[in-house]
CSV table of C-alpha atoms in Angstrom, one decimal:
chain,number,residue,atom,x,y,z
A,1,UNK,CA,-0.5,2.8,-0.1
A,2,UNK,CA,-1.7,-0.8,-1.3
A,3,UNK,CA,-3.3,0.7,-4.4
A,4,UNK,CA,-0.1,2.6,-5.3
A,5,UNK,CA,1.8,-0.6,-4.8
A,6,UNK,CA,-0.4,-2.7,-6.9
A,7,UNK,CA,-0.4,-0.1,-9.7
A,8,UNK,CA,3.5,-0.2,-9.6
A,9,UNK,CA,3.4,-3.9,-9.8
A,10,UNK,CA,1.0,-3.8,-12.9
A,11,UNK,CA,3.1,-1.3,-14.7
A,12,UNK,CA,6.3,-3.5,-14.2
A,13,UNK,CA,4.4,-6.7,-15.4
A,14,UNK,CA,3.1,-4.8,-18.5
A,15,UNK,CA,6.7,-3.5,-19.2
A,16,UNK,CA,7.9,-7.2,-18.9
A,17,UNK,CA,5.3,-8.4,-21.4
A,18,UNK,CA,3.0,-10.1,-19.0
A,19,UNK,CA,-0.5,-10.4,-20.5
A,20,UNK,CA,-2.6,-11.1,-17.5
A,21,UNK,CA,-2.3,-11.4,-13.6
A,22,UNK,CA,-4.2,-13.8,-11.4
A,23,UNK,CA,-4.4,-13.6,-7.6
A,24,UNK,CA,-6.3,-15.1,-4.5
A,25,UNK,CA,-8.1,-12.1,-2.9
A,26,UNK,CA,-9.4,-11.9,0.7
A,27,UNK,CA,-12.5,-10.0,1.5
A,28,UNK,CA,-10.5,-7.2,2.9
A,29,UNK,CA,-8.2,-6.9,-0.1
A,30,UNK,CA,-10.8,-7.2,-2.8
A,31,UNK,CA,-11.5,-3.4,-2.9
A,32,UNK,CA,-7.9,-2.7,-3.6
A,33,UNK,CA,-7.8,-5.1,-6.6
A,34,UNK,CA,-11.0,-3.9,-8.0
A,35,UNK,CA,-9.9,-0.3,-7.9
A,36,UNK,CA,-6.8,-1.2,-10.1
A,37,UNK,CA,-8.9,-3.1,-12.5
A,38,UNK,CA,-9.1,-6.8,-11.4
A,39,UNK,CA,-12.4,-8.6,-12.1
A,40,UNK,CA,-13.7,-11.6,-10.0
A,41,UNK,CA,-13.4,-14.9,-12.1
A,42,UNK,CA,-14.4,-17.4,-9.5
A,43,UNK,CA,-14.6,-17.7,-5.6
A,44,UNK,CA,-11.9,-15.4,-4.4
A,45,UNK,CA,-9.8,-15.6,-7.5
A,46,UNK,CA,-9.4,-12.3,-9.5
A,47,UNK,CA,-7.8,-11.6,-12.9
A,48,UNK,CA,-6.6,-8.5,-14.7
A,49,UNK,CA,-5.9,-8.8,-18.5
A,50,UNK,CA,-3.1,-6.3,-19.5
């Protein structure tokens, strides 16, 4: 369910013209973010270029 929710959020961000998303990821959540395309950038931060 978390993956589906993130995919929906990403779709809305793209439709709104957002070019990238940044978030702080916990160890438990990191897998969800990686599955939808986020990449680690430093420490627990992750980024997705749209």
